[in-house]
């Protein structure tokens, strides 16, 4: 028996996504009393799904493909037009293997060490400043981290400019008008510049270590045995650099969580075990970043008595799944302890996508993110003390991507020991 999917009677809901942001899907789930509903977005029929079982379905490669899903506007700003996010099947697996080969245990350890060193190098300057906007600093520090770790040369005088360009691409995710245009222009400039770097690596005038992302990507060969074309190589190298800088948003939310929960701060100061990781996981679960993902039905099938017709756009609610009360006890409370006895599942906790890293589209940089966050939040709790002056720390769930309004200002920074 096939059931009707609860439906909104609207011509098109694209405007509502912009107006309701992270809550677009949960608002309709509540109204329609259903974890699955049908709507219309960007002129096409779309099915929205949420929850652990939904994520399991969404990451079934036999049922969904990504080709033709990411809107051109996202390709032109956030992702680039020839990156791994847009591939399916063998082509995806081969390209994804390139990314996963960069994420070895040793390289992730290097990433944490570089992160600690780059944060520490900022303390003397901060001690002399009246105020420090943590988010702005995080983007710059992580820009240094990203380029150093990835083996891409970066002149001191270019750090601020490159951090701002990468930040504009990230900020364009849910942007229209000027915000989108800024992201698009930043992508054009960054791709051009990184294409020059790829050429120089291939010619031998820049020689990054063989294990760095720059070298791996510049010399990666497609299944046909040919090097990636220069633009695709640039897009993929930016797929490493840009998201490392994006982690600055999670770090800023982490600082907010510390401020709002002094008891957690005290625990972290003395933690030498798992609590740091539990805190990072809760920051990634609780605060908003990636809202939802899209895929298209490969061949028609029926799931839970609902019909999914070939070619239909299906959206998985990431934010909603991370706040789903059937998975998380009191999801609106910030509680790192919930991760103490968490029954790990690749489908219930999906701030950076779900499923399998190698065979699916799950974020290649999830452990890189965790390592950067752990190192950064350890720095904030164990290397310095600071005060948090009066400011607007609210963040809204309508703007994608979100951030505390003030960017999290700190002052009276002092080095510890
Ligand atoms: C994919 C989120 C950090 C590299 C993704 C996806 C999401 C995501 C939602 C899509 C998953 C899917 O399509 O199923 C995030 C967030 C981050 C972050 C919120 C932290 C702020 C990173 C980092 C790197 C990275 C640090 C690299 C160093 C990638 C790559 C993909 C990806 C290469 C494409 C994977 C594929 O299509 O197979 N990320 N990510 N991300 N991420 Fe991340």
CSV table of C-alpha atoms and ligand atoms in Angstrom, one decimal:
chain,number,residue,atom,x,y,z
A,1,UNK,CA,0.0,0.0,0.0
A,2,UNK,CA,1.3,3.4,-0.9
A,3,UNK,CA,0.5,6.4,1.4
A,4,UNK,CA,0.3,10.1,0.4
A,5,UNK,CA,3.2,12.1,1.7
A,6,UNK,CA,1.9,15.0,3.8
A,7,UNK,CA,2.1,18.1,1.6
A,8,UNK,CA,2.2,21.8,1.7
A,9,UNK,CA,-0.1,23.5,-0.8
A,10,UNK,CA,2.2,26.2,-2.0
A,11,UNK,CA,3.4,27.3,-5.4
A,12,UNK,CA,7.0,27.5,-4.3
A,13,UNK,CA,8.7,27.6,-0.9
A,14,UNK,CA,12.2,28.9,-1.8
A,15,UNK,CA,11.4,32.3,-0.2
A,16,UNK,CA,10.3,30.5,3.0
A,17,UNK,CA,13.7,28.8,3.3
A,18,UNK,CA,15.3,32.3,3.3
A,19,UNK,CA,12.8,33.6,5.7
A,20,UNK,CA,12.9,30.6,8.2
A,21,UNK,CA,16.5,29.4,7.8
A,22,UNK,CA,17.4,26.4,10.0
A,23,UNK,CA,13.8,26.0,11.1
A,24,UNK,CA,12.2,25.8,7.7
A,25,UNK,CA,11.9,22.0,7.9
A,26,UNK,CA,11.1,21.7,11.6
A,27,UNK,CA,8.4,24.3,11.3
A,28,UNK,CA,6.6,22.2,8.7
A,29,UNK,CA,7.3,18.9,10.5
A,30,UNK,CA,5.5,20.3,13.5
A,31,UNK,CA,2.7,21.8,11.4
A,32,UNK,CA,2.1,18.7,9.3
A,33,UNK,CA,2.8,16.3,12.3
A,34,UNK,CA,5.2,14.3,10.1
A,35,UNK,CA,8.9,13.6,9.7
A,36,UNK,CA,8.4,13.5,6.0
A,37,UNK,CA,6.7,16.1,3.9
A,38,UNK,CA,6.4,17.3,0.4
A,39,UNK,CA,7.0,20.9,-0.7
A,40,UNK,CA,8.2,22.8,-3.8
A,41,UNK,CA,11.7,24.4,-3.9
A,42,UNK,CA,13.4,26.2,-6.8
A,43,UNK,CA,10.5,25.3,-9.0
A,44,UNK,CA,10.6,21.6,-8.4
A,45,UNK,CA,8.9,19.0,-6.2
A,46,UNK,CA,11.0,18.2,-3.1
A,47,UNK,CA,10.6,15.6,-0.3
A,48,UNK,CA,12.0,16.6,3.1
A,49,UNK,CA,13.1,13.9,5.5
A,50,UNK,CA,14.5,13.9,9.0
A,51,UNK,CA,15.9,11.5,11.6
A,52,UNK,CA,18.2,8.5,11.9
A,53,UNK,CA,16.2,6.2,9.6
A,54,UNK,CA,15.9,9.0,7.0
A,55,UNK,CA,19.7,9.5,7.1
A,56,UNK,CA,20.2,5.8,6.5
A,57,UNK,CA,18.0,6.0,3.5
A,58,UNK,CA,19.6,9.2,2.2
A,59,UNK,CA,23.1,7.7,2.2
A,60,UNK,CA,22.0,4.6,0.3
A,61,UNK,CA,24.1,5.0,-2.9
A,62,UNK,CA,21.8,2.6,-4.8
A,63,UNK,CA,18.9,4.9,-4.3
A,64,UNK,CA,20.3,8.4,-4.6
A,65,UNK,CA,22.7,10.4,-6.7
A,66,UNK,CA,24.1,13.9,-6.4
A,67,UNK,CA,24.5,14.8,-10.1
A,68,UNK,CA,22.4,17.9,-11.0
A,69,UNK,CA,21.5,18.5,-7.3
A,70,UNK,CA,23.7,21.4,-6.1
A,71,UNK,CA,22.2,24.6,-7.4
A,72,UNK,CA,24.5,26.6,-9.8
A,73,UNK,CA,24.6,29.5,-7.3
A,74,UNK,CA,26.1,27.2,-4.6
A,75,UNK,CA,28.6,25.9,-7.1
A,76,UNK,CA,29.6,29.4,-8.1
A,77,UNK,CA,30.2,30.5,-4.5
A,78,UNK,CA,30.7,27.8,-1.9
A,79,UNK,CA,31.7,24.6,-3.8
A,80,UNK,CA,33.2,25.3,-7.2
A,81,UNK,CA,31.8,23.7,-10.4
A,82,UNK,CA,33.9,20.5,-10.7
A,83,UNK,CA,34.4,19.3,-7.1
A,84,UNK,CA,33.9,15.9,-5.4
A,85,UNK,CA,30.6,17.1,-4.0
A,86,UNK,CA,29.0,16.8,-7.5
A,87,UNK,CA,30.3,13.3,-8.4
A,88,UNK,CA,28.7,9.8,-8.2
A,89,UNK,CA,29.7,6.2,-8.3
A,90,UNK,CA,33.2,5.1,-9.2
A,91,UNK,CA,34.3,8.6,-10.2
A,92,UNK,CA,33.3,9.8,-6.7
A,93,UNK,CA,35.0,6.9,-4.9
A,94,UNK,CA,38.2,7.5,-6.8
A,95,UNK,CA,38.2,11.3,-6.0
A,96,UNK,CA,37.1,10.8,-2.4
A,97,UNK,CA,40.0,8.4,-1.9
A,98,UNK,CA,42.3,11.3,-2.8
A,99,UNK,CA,40.8,13.3,0.1
A,100,UNK,CA,40.8,10.5,2.6
A,101,UNK,CA,44.5,9.8,1.8
A,102,UNK,CA,45.3,13.3,3.2
A,103,UNK,CA,43.5,12.6,6.5
A,104,UNK,CA,46.0,10.1,8.0
A,105,UNK,CA,46.5,9.8,11.8
A,106,UNK,CA,49.9,11.5,11.5
A,107,UNK,CA,48.6,14.4,9.4
A,108,UNK,CA,45.7,15.0,11.7
A,109,UNK,CA,48.1,15.1,14.6
A,110,UNK,CA,50.2,17.7,12.6
A,111,UNK,CA,47.1,19.7,12.1
A,112,UNK,CA,46.4,19.9,15.9
A,113,UNK,CA,50.0,20.9,16.6
A,114,UNK,CA,50.0,23.6,13.9
A,115,UNK,CA,46.7,24.9,15.3
A,116,UNK,CA,48.1,25.1,18.9
A,117,UNK,CA,51.2,26.9,17.7
A,118,UNK,CA,49.3,29.4,15.5
A,119,UNK,CA,46.9,30.4,18.4
A,120,UNK,CA,49.8,30.7,20.8
A,121,UNK,CA,51.5,33.1,18.4
A,122,UNK,CA,48.6,35.6,18.8
A,123,UNK,CA,48.7,36.0,22.6
A,124,UNK,CA,51.3,38.8,22.9
A,125,UNK,CA,49.4,40.9,20.4
A,126,UNK,CA,46.1,40.2,22.2
A,127,UNK,CA,47.5,41.2,25.6
A,128,UNK,CA,48.1,44.7,24.2
A,129,UNK,CA,44.7,45.1,22.6
A,130,UNK,CA,41.6,46.7,24.2
A,131,UNK,CA,39.5,44.1,22.6
A,132,UNK,CA,39.7,41.0,20.4
A,133,UNK,CA,36.9,39.8,18.1
A,134,UNK,CA,37.4,36.1,18.4
A,135,UNK,CA,35.6,35.1,15.2
A,136,UNK,CA,37.8,37.5,13.1
A,137,UNK,CA,40.9,36.2,14.8
A,138,UNK,CA,39.8,32.6,14.3
A,139,UNK,CA,39.4,33.1,10.6
A,140,UNK,CA,42.9,34.5,10.3
A,141,UNK,CA,44.6,32.0,12.6
A,142,UNK,CA,42.8,29.1,10.7
A,143,UNK,CA,43.9,30.7,7.4
A,144,UNK,CA,47.5,30.3,8.5
A,145,UNK,CA,46.8,26.8,9.8
A,146,UNK,CA,45.1,25.7,6.6
A,147,UNK,CA,47.8,27.0,4.2
A,148,UNK,CA,50.7,25.7,6.3
A,149,UNK,CA,49.1,22.3,6.8
A,150,UNK,CA,48.1,22.0,3.1
A,151,UNK,CA,51.5,23.0,1.9
A,152,UNK,CA,50.4,26.2,0.1
A,153,UNK,CA,52.8,29.2,0.4
A,154,UNK,CA,51.2,32.3,2.0
A,155,UNK,CA,53.0,35.6,2.5
A,156,UNK,CA,52.5,37.3,5.8
A,157,UNK,CA,51.0,40.4,4.1
A,158,UNK,CA,48.4,38.2,2.3
A,159,UNK,CA,47.0,36.4,5.4
A,160,UNK,CA,44.2,38.9,6.1
A,161,UNK,CA,43.1,39.1,2.4
A,162,UNK,CA,43.0,35.3,1.9
A,163,UNK,CA,41.1,34.8,5.2
A,164,UNK,CA,38.5,37.3,4.1
A,165,UNK,CA,38.2,35.8,0.6
A,166,UNK,CA,37.6,32.3,2.1
A,167,UNK,CA,35.2,33.8,4.7
A,168,UNK,CA,33.2,35.4,1.9
A,169,UNK,CA,32.7,32.0,0.1
A,170,UNK,CA,31.5,30.4,3.4
A,171,UNK,CA,29.2,33.4,4.3
A,172,UNK,CA,27.5,33.1,0.8
A,173,UNK,CA,25.9,29.7,1.6
A,174,UNK,CA,22.4,31.0,2.3
A,175,UNK,CA,23.0,34.5,0.8
A,176,UNK,CA,21.2,36.3,-2.0
A,177,UNK,CA,22.0,39.6,-3.6
A,178,UNK,CA,25.2,41.3,-2.4
A,179,UNK,CA,26.2,38.5,0.0
A,180,UNK,CA,26.0,35.9,-2.8
A,181,UNK,CA,27.9,38.2,-5.3
A,182,UNK,CA,30.7,38.7,-2.8
A,183,UNK,CA,31.1,34.9,-2.4
A,184,UNK,CA,31.0,34.4,-6.1
A,185,UNK,CA,33.7,37.0,-6.8
A,186,UNK,CA,35.8,35.6,-4.0
A,187,UNK,CA,35.6,32.2,-5.6
A,188,UNK,CA,36.6,33.5,-9.0
A,189,UNK,CA,39.7,35.3,-7.6
A,190,UNK,CA,40.7,32.4,-5.3
A,191,UNK,CA,40.4,29.8,-8.0
A,192,UNK,CA,42.5,31.9,-10.4
A,193,UNK,CA,45.2,32.3,-7.7
A,194,UNK,CA,45.2,28.6,-6.6
A,195,UNK,CA,45.3,27.5,-10.3
A,196,UNK,CA,48.6,29.4,-10.5
A,197,UNK,CA,49.9,27.5,-7.4
A,198,UNK,CA,48.9,24.2,-9.0
A,199,UNK,CA,50.8,25.1,-12.1
A,200,UNK,CA,53.9,26.0,-10.1
A,201,UNK,CA,53.8,22.8,-8.1
A,202,UNK,CA,53.5,20.8,-11.4
A,203,UNK,CA,56.4,22.7,-12.9
A,204,UNK,CA,58.5,22.2,-9.8
A,205,UNK,CA,58.9,25.9,-8.8
A,206,UNK,CA,56.9,25.2,-5.6
A,207,UNK,CA,57.8,21.9,-3.8
A,208,UNK,CA,55.4,21.1,-1.0
A,209,UNK,CA,56.0,17.8,1.0
A,210,UNK,CA,54.5,14.8,-0.8
A,211,UNK,CA,52.0,14.2,2.0
A,212,UNK,CA,50.4,17.6,1.9
A,213,UNK,CA,47.1,18.3,0.3
A,214,UNK,CA,48.7,20.7,-2.3
A,215,UNK,CA,51.1,17.9,-3.5
A,216,UNK,CA,48.5,15.1,-3.3
A,217,UNK,CA,45.9,17.1,-5.3
A,218,UNK,CA,48.4,18.6,-7.9
A,219,UNK,CA,49.6,15.1,-8.8
A,220,UNK,CA,46.4,13.1,-8.3
A,221,UNK,CA,45.4,11.2,-11.4
A,222,UNK,CA,41.8,10.6,-12.6
A,223,UNK,CA,40.7,7.0,-13.4
A,224,UNK,CA,41.9,7.6,-17.0
A,225,UNK,CA,45.4,8.1,-15.7
A,226,UNK,CA,45.5,11.9,-16.4
A,227,UNK,CA,46.1,14.7,-14.0
A,228,UNK,CA,43.1,16.7,-12.9
A,229,UNK,CA,42.6,19.7,-15.1
A,230,UNK,CA,44.0,22.8,-13.4
A,231,UNK,CA,40.7,24.3,-12.4
A,232,UNK,CA,39.4,21.1,-10.9
A,233,UNK,CA,42.6,20.7,-8.9
A,234,UNK,CA,42.2,24.3,-7.7
A,235,UNK,CA,38.6,23.6,-6.7
A,236,UNK,CA,39.6,20.5,-4.7
A,237,UNK,CA,42.5,22.3,-3.0
A,238,UNK,CA,40.1,25.1,-2.0
A,239,UNK,CA,37.8,22.2,-0.7
A,240,UNK,CA,40.6,21.7,1.9
A,241,UNK,CA,41.5,25.3,2.6
A,242,UNK,CA,38.0,26.9,2.8
A,243,UNK,CA,36.4,24.5,5.3
A,244,UNK,CA,39.4,24.6,7.7
A,245,UNK,CA,38.7,28.4,7.9
A,246,UNK,CA,35.0,27.6,8.3
A,247,UNK,CA,35.8,25.8,11.6
A,248,UNK,CA,36.2,29.3,13.0
A,249,UNK,CA,32.4,29.4,13.3
A,250,UNK,CA,32.3,26.3,15.5
A,251,UNK,CA,35.1,27.7,17.6
A,252,UNK,CA,33.2,30.9,18.1
A,253,UNK,CA,30.1,28.9,19.2
A,254,UNK,CA,32.4,26.9,21.4
A,255,UNK,CA,33.6,30.1,23.2
A,256,UNK,CA,29.9,31.1,23.6
A,257,UNK,CA,29.1,27.7,25.1
A,258,UNK,CA,32.0,28.1,27.6
A,259,UNK,CA,30.7,31.6,28.5
A,260,UNK,CA,27.2,30.3,29.0
A,261,UNK,CA,28.3,27.3,31.0
A,262,UNK,CA,31.0,28.2,33.6
A,263,UNK,CA,30.8,24.8,35.2
A,264,UNK,CA,31.8,23.2,31.8
A,265,UNK,CA,34.6,25.7,31.6
A,266,UNK,CA,35.9,24.5,34.9
A,267,UNK,CA,35.7,20.9,33.9
A,268,UNK,CA,37.6,21.6,30.7
A,269,UNK,CA,40.4,23.4,32.4
A,270,UNK,CA,41.4,20.2,34.3
A,271,UNK,CA,40.4,17.7,31.6
A,272,UNK,CA,43.1,15.4,30.3
A,273,UNK,CA,40.7,12.8,28.9
A,274,UNK,CA,37.5,12.4,27.0
A,275,UNK,CA,35.6,15.5,28.2
A,276,UNK,CA,37.3,17.8,25.6
A,277,UNK,CA,36.0,15.5,22.8
A,278,UNK,CA,32.5,15.3,24.3
A,279,UNK,CA,32.4,19.1,24.5
A,280,UNK,CA,33.4,19.5,20.9
A,281,UNK,CA,30.8,16.9,19.8
A,282,UNK,CA,28.1,18.8,21.7
A,283,UNK,CA,29.1,22.1,20.1
A,284,UNK,CA,28.8,20.5,16.6
A,285,UNK,CA,25.4,19.0,17.5
A,286,UNK,CA,23.9,21.9,19.3
A,287,UNK,CA,24.9,25.0,17.2
A,288,UNK,CA,23.7,25.6,13.7
A,289,UNK,CA,26.0,25.3,10.7
A,290,UNK,CA,25.1,23.1,7.7
A,291,UNK,CA,21.3,23.2,7.5
A,292,UNK,CA,20.3,20.4,5.1
A,293,UNK,CA,21.6,18.4,2.1
A,294,UNK,CA,20.0,17.4,-1.2
A,295,UNK,CA,20.1,14.3,-3.4
A,296,UNK,CA,18.0,12.9,-6.3
A,297,UNK,CA,16.2,9.6,-6.5
A,298,UNK,CA,18.2,7.3,-8.8
A,299,UNK,CA,15.4,4.8,-9.6
A,300,UNK,CA,11.8,4.9,-8.2
A,301,UNK,CA,11.3,3.0,-4.9
A,302,UNK,CA,9.0,2.8,-2.0
A,303,UNK,CA,10.1,3.5,1.6
A,304,UNK,CA,7.8,3.3,4.7
A,305,UNK,CA,4.8,3.1,2.2
A,306,UNK,CA,5.9,6.4,0.6
A,307,UNK,CA,6.7,6.5,-3.1
A,308,UNK,CA,9.9,8.1,-4.2
A,309,UNK,CA,9.8,8.7,-7.9
A,310,UNK,CA,13.0,8.7,-10.1
A,311,UNK,CA,14.5,12.2,-10.3
A,312,UNK,CA,12.7,13.7,-7.3
A,313,UNK,CA,14.8,16.0,-5.1
A,314,UNK,CA,15.1,14.7,-1.5
A,315,UNK,CA,16.4,16.9,1.3
A,316,UNK,CA,17.8,15.6,4.5
A,317,UNK,CA,17.4,17.9,7.5
A,318,UNK,CA,20.9,17.8,9.3
A,319,UNK,CA,20.1,20.5,11.9
A,320,UNK,CA,16.7,18.8,12.6
A,321,UNK,CA,18.3,15.4,13.0
A,322,UNK,CA,20.8,16.7,15.4
A,323,UNK,CA,17.9,18.2,17.4
A,324,UNK,CA,15.5,15.3,17.0
A,325,UNK,CA,13.9,14.4,20.4
A,326,UNK,CA,13.6,10.8,19.4
A,327,UNK,CA,17.4,10.6,19.2
A,328,UNK,CA,18.5,13.2,21.8
A,329,UNK,CA,17.2,13.6,25.3
A,330,UNK,CA,16.3,17.3,25.8
A,331,UNK,CA,17.9,18.3,22.5
A,332,UNK,CA,17.6,22.0,23.4
A,333,UNK,CA,19.9,21.6,26.4
A,334,UNK,CA,23.7,21.9,26.0
A,335,UNK,CA,25.0,18.8,27.6
A,336,UNK,CA,28.4,17.4,26.6
A,337,UNK,CA,27.8,14.5,29.0
A,338,UNK,CA,25.3,13.0,26.6
A,339,UNK,CA,28.3,11.9,24.5
A,340,UNK,CA,29.8,9.9,27.5
A,341,UNK,CA,27.7,6.8,26.7
A,342,UNK,CA,26.6,7.7,23.2
A,343,UNK,CA,25.8,4.7,21.0
A,344,UNK,CA,27.8,5.7,18.0
A,345,UNK,CA,25.9,5.7,14.8
A,346,UNK,CA,26.8,7.1,11.4
A,347,UNK,CA,23.2,8.3,10.9
A,348,UNK,CA,22.0,10.0,14.1
A,349,UNK,CA,24.7,12.6,14.7
A,350,UNK,CA,25.2,14.3,11.3
A,351,UNK,CA,26.5,17.9,11.6
A,352,UNK,CA,28.9,17.1,8.7
A,353,UNK,CA,26.7,14.6,6.9
A,354,UNK,CA,26.4,10.9,7.6
A,355,UNK,CA,27.1,7.4,6.3
A,356,UNK,CA,30.5,6.3,5.2
A,357,UNK,CA,33.5,8.5,4.5
A,358,UNK,CA,35.0,6.4,1.7
A,359,UNK,CA,31.9,5.3,-0.2
A,360,UNK,CA,29.6,8.2,0.5
A,361,UNK,CA,29.7,11.9,0.6
A,362,UNK,CA,30.2,12.3,4.4
A,363,UNK,CA,32.5,15.2,5.2
A,364,UNK,CA,36.1,14.2,4.4
A,365,UNK,CA,37.3,16.7,7.0
A,366,UNK,CA,35.2,15.7,10.0
A,367,UNK,CA,38.2,14.5,12.1
A,368,UNK,CA,40.2,17.4,10.9
A,369,UNK,CA,37.4,19.6,12.3
A,370,UNK,CA,37.3,17.8,15.6
A,371,UNK,CA,41.1,18.0,16.0
A,372,UNK,CA,41.2,21.8,15.2
A,373,UNK,CA,38.3,22.4,17.6
A,374,UNK,CA,39.9,20.4,20.4
A,375,UNK,CA,43.2,22.2,20.0
A,376,UNK,CA,41.5,25.6,19.8
A,377,UNK,CA,39.2,25.2,22.7
A,378,UNK,CA,42.1,23.8,24.8
A,379,UNK,CA,43.9,26.9,23.9
A,380,UNK,CA,41.0,29.1,25.1
A,381,UNK,CA,40.7,27.2,28.4
A,382,UNK,CA,44.3,26.3,29.3
A,383,UNK,CA,46.6,28.8,27.6
A,384,UNK,CA,44.9,32.2,28.3
A,385,UNK,CA,42.5,33.9,30.6
A,386,UNK,CA,40.1,36.6,29.3
A,387,UNK,CA,37.0,38.6,30.1
A,388,UNK,CA,33.8,38.8,28.1
A,389,UNK,CA,32.5,42.4,28.1
A,390,UNK,CA,28.9,43.3,27.6
A,391,UNK,CA,27.9,42.6,23.9
A,392,UNK,CA,25.2,41.1,21.7
A,393,UNK,CA,25.9,37.4,21.9
A,394,UNK,CA,22.6,36.3,20.3
A,395,UNK,CA,22.6,34.3,17.1
A,396,UNK,CA,19.7,33.7,14.9
A,397,UNK,CA,18.4,30.6,13.3
A,398,UNK,CA,17.2,32.4,10.2
A,399,UNK,CA,20.5,33.5,8.8
A,400,UNK,CA,22.5,30.6,7.2
A,401,UNK,CA,25.3,30.4,8.2
A,402,UNK,CA,24.7,31.7,11.7
A,403,UNK,CA,27.1,33.3,14.2
A,404,UNK,CA,26.9,35.2,17.5
A,405,UNK,CA,26.1,38.8,16.4
A,406,UNK,CA,29.2,40.4,18.1
A,407,UNK,CA,31.6,37.8,16.8
A,408,UNK,CA,32.4,37.1,20.5
A,409,UNK,CA,34.5,39.9,21.9
A,410,UNK,CA,37.1,39.2,24.6
A,411,UNK,CA,39.3,41.6,26.5
A,412,UNK,CA,42.0,41.7,29.3
A,413,UNK,CA,43.6,38.7,27.7
A,414,UNK,CA,46.5,37.2,29.8
A,415,UNK,CA,48.8,34.3,29.0
A,416,UNK,CA,48.6,31.5,31.6
A,417,UNK,CA,52.0,30.3,32.9
B,1,LIG,C1,31.5,17.5,2.7
B,1,LIG,C2,30.2,20.1,6.6
B,1,LIG,C3,34.8,20.9,7.7
B,1,LIG,C4,36.1,18.8,3.6
B,1,LIG,C5,30.8,18.1,3.8
B,1,LIG,C6,29.3,18.0,3.9
B,1,LIG,C7,29.0,18.7,5.0
B,1,LIG,C8,30.2,19.3,5.5
B,1,LIG,C9,27.5,18.9,5.5
B,1,LIG,C10,28.4,17.3,2.9
B,1,LIG,C11,28.2,15.8,3.2
B,1,LIG,C12,27.3,15.2,2.1
B,1,LIG,O1,27.2,15.7,1.0
B,1,LIG,O2,26.7,14.1,2.4
B,1,LIG,C13,31.3,20.6,7.2
B,1,LIG,C14,31.4,21.5,8.4
B,1,LIG,C15,32.7,21.7,8.6
B,1,LIG,C16,33.5,21.0,7.7
B,1,LIG,C17,30.1,22.0,9.1
B,1,LIG,C18,33.3,22.5,9.8
B,1,LIG,C19,33.0,23.7,9.9
B,1,LIG,C20,35.6,20.3,6.7
B,1,LIG,C21,37.0,20.3,6.7
B,1,LIG,C22,37.4,19.8,5.5
B,1,LIG,C23,36.2,19.4,4.8
B,1,LIG,C24,37.9,20.9,7.8
B,1,LIG,C25,38.8,19.5,4.9
B,1,LIG,C26,39.9,19.7,5.6
B,1,LIG,C27,35.0,18.3,3.0
B,1,LIG,C28,35.0,17.6,1.7
B,1,LIG,C29,33.6,17.3,1.4
B,1,LIG,C30,32.9,17.7,2.6
B,1,LIG,C31,36.1,17.4,0.7
B,1,LIG,C32,33.0,16.6,0.2
B,1,LIG,C33,32.9,15.1,0.5
B,1,LIG,C34,32.2,14.3,-0.6
B,1,LIG,O3,31.4,14.9,-1.4
B,1,LIG,O4,32.4,13.1,-0.7
B,1,LIG,N1,31.3,18.8,4.8
B,1,LIG,N2,32.6,20.3,6.8
B,1,LIG,N3,35.1,19.8,5.5
B,1,LIG,N4,33.7,18.3,3.5
B,1,LIG,FE1,33.2,19.2,5.2
